[in-house]
């Protein structure tokens, strides 16, 4: 998974920008991680964001746990 993330980060963010400082780069990475997890739909997650998929997974498991 990490390899996929970094490949996507490079393709969608890092190779498209010029950074003026290490601080600028670190801020870009932080913002991209936020975007990647909370706003960018993933085909492998049925076009849901990782955050939304995790939320649904948690609710599903909670319901299953309560049934037992």
mmCIF file of C-alpha atoms in Angstrom:
data_model
loop_
_atom_site.group_PDB
_atom_site.id
_atom_site.type_symbol
_atom_site.label_atom_id
_atom_site.label_comp_id
_atom_site.label_asym_id
_atom_site.label_seq_id
_atom_site.Cartn_x
_atom_site.Cartn_y
_atom_site.Cartn_z
ATOM 1 C CA UNK A 1 0.000 0.000 0.000
ATOM 2 C CA UNK A 2 2.789 2.423 0.827
ATOM 3 C CA UNK A 3 4.338 1.923 -2.606
ATOM 4 C CA UNK A 4 1.016 2.727 -4.251
ATOM 5 C CA UNK A 5 0.593 5.853 -2.135
ATOM 6 C CA UNK A 6 4.061 7.171 -2.946
ATOM 7 C CA UNK A 7 3.683 6.448 -6.663
ATOM 8 C CA UNK A 8 0.370 8.299 -6.668
ATOM 9 C CA UNK A 9 1.795 11.172 -4.625
ATOM 10 C CA UNK A 10 4.682 11.593 -7.056
ATOM 11 C CA UNK A 11 2.437 11.445 -10.116
ATOM 12 C CA UNK A 12 -0.353 13.690 -8.798
ATOM 13 C CA UNK A 13 1.609 16.150 -6.660
ATOM 14 C CA UNK A 14 5.394 16.065 -6.379
ATOM 15 C CA UNK A 15 6.300 15.953 -10.077
ATOM 16 C CA UNK A 16 3.819 18.705 -10.917
ATOM 17 C CA UNK A 17 5.242 21.326 -8.560
ATOM 18 C CA UNK A 18 8.412 23.192 -7.826
ATOM 19 C CA UNK A 19 9.146 23.606 -4.139
ATOM 20 C CA UNK A 20 10.890 26.694 -2.832
ATOM 21 C CA UNK A 21 11.948 25.143 0.472
ATOM 22 C CA UNK A 22 11.848 22.022 2.586
ATOM 23 C CA UNK A 23 9.054 23.630 4.586
ATOM 24 C CA UNK A 24 7.050 24.142 1.372
ATOM 25 C CA UNK A 25 7.585 20.473 0.451
ATOM 26 C CA UNK A 26 6.591 19.191 3.902
ATOM 27 C CA UNK A 27 3.440 21.317 3.851
ATOM 28 C CA UNK A 28 2.584 19.929 0.418
ATOM 29 C CA UNK A 29 3.014 16.351 1.665
ATOM 30 C CA UNK A 30 0.805 17.033 4.679
ATOM 31 C CA UNK A 31 -1.923 18.564 2.518
ATOM 32 C CA UNK A 32 -1.744 15.729 0.007
ATOM 33 C CA UNK A 33 -2.104 13.084 2.714
ATOM 34 C CA UNK A 34 -5.213 14.891 3.962
ATOM 35 C CA UNK A 35 -6.589 15.037 0.410
ATOM 36 C CA UNK A 36 -5.681 11.397 -0.303
ATOM 37 C CA UNK A 37 -7.434 10.088 2.808
ATOM 38 C CA UNK A 38 -10.456 12.369 3.055
ATOM 39 C CA UNK A 39 -11.307 13.731 -0.402
ATOM 40 C CA UNK A 40 -9.825 11.527 -3.145
ATOM 41 C CA UNK A 41 -12.068 8.567 -4.102
ATOM 42 C CA UNK A 42 -10.265 5.255 -4.590
ATOM 43 C CA UNK A 43 -11.345 2.774 -7.221
ATOM 44 C CA UNK A 44 -10.252 -0.138 -5.013
ATOM 45 C CA UNK A 45 -12.653 1.106 -2.304
ATOM 46 C CA UNK A 46 -15.689 1.304 -4.619
ATOM 47 C CA UNK A 47 -14.972 4.996 -5.269
ATOM 48 C CA UNK A 48 -15.062 5.927 -1.598
ATOM 49 C CA UNK A 49 -12.375 7.809 0.270
ATOM 50 C CA UNK A 50 -10.328 5.794 2.776
ATOM 51 C CA UNK A 51 -11.868 7.807 5.622
ATOM 52 C CA UNK A 52 -15.422 7.121 4.431
ATOM 53 C CA UNK A 53 -14.689 3.442 3.788
ATOM 54 C CA UNK A 54 -13.238 3.070 7.280
ATOM 55 C CA UNK A 55 -16.265 4.817 8.790
ATOM 56 C CA UNK A 56 -18.648 2.438 6.988
ATOM 57 C CA UNK A 57 -16.525 -0.561 7.983
ATOM 58 C CA UNK A 58 -16.620 0.523 11.633
ATOM 59 C CA UNK A 59 -20.399 0.959 11.569
ATOM 60 C CA UNK A 60 -20.849 -2.444 9.927
ATOM 61 C CA UNK A 61 -18.653 -4.158 12.502
ATOM 62 C CA UNK A 62 -20.414 -2.367 15.346
ATOM 63 C CA UNK A 63 -23.784 -3.647 14.103
ATOM 64 C CA UNK A 64 -22.408 -7.177 13.789
ATOM 65 C CA UNK A 65 -20.905 -6.961 17.275
ATOM 66 C CA UNK A 66 -24.204 -5.794 18.762
ATOM 67 C CA UNK A 67 -26.046 -8.757 17.177
ATOM 68 C CA UNK A 68 -23.868 -11.304 18.983
#
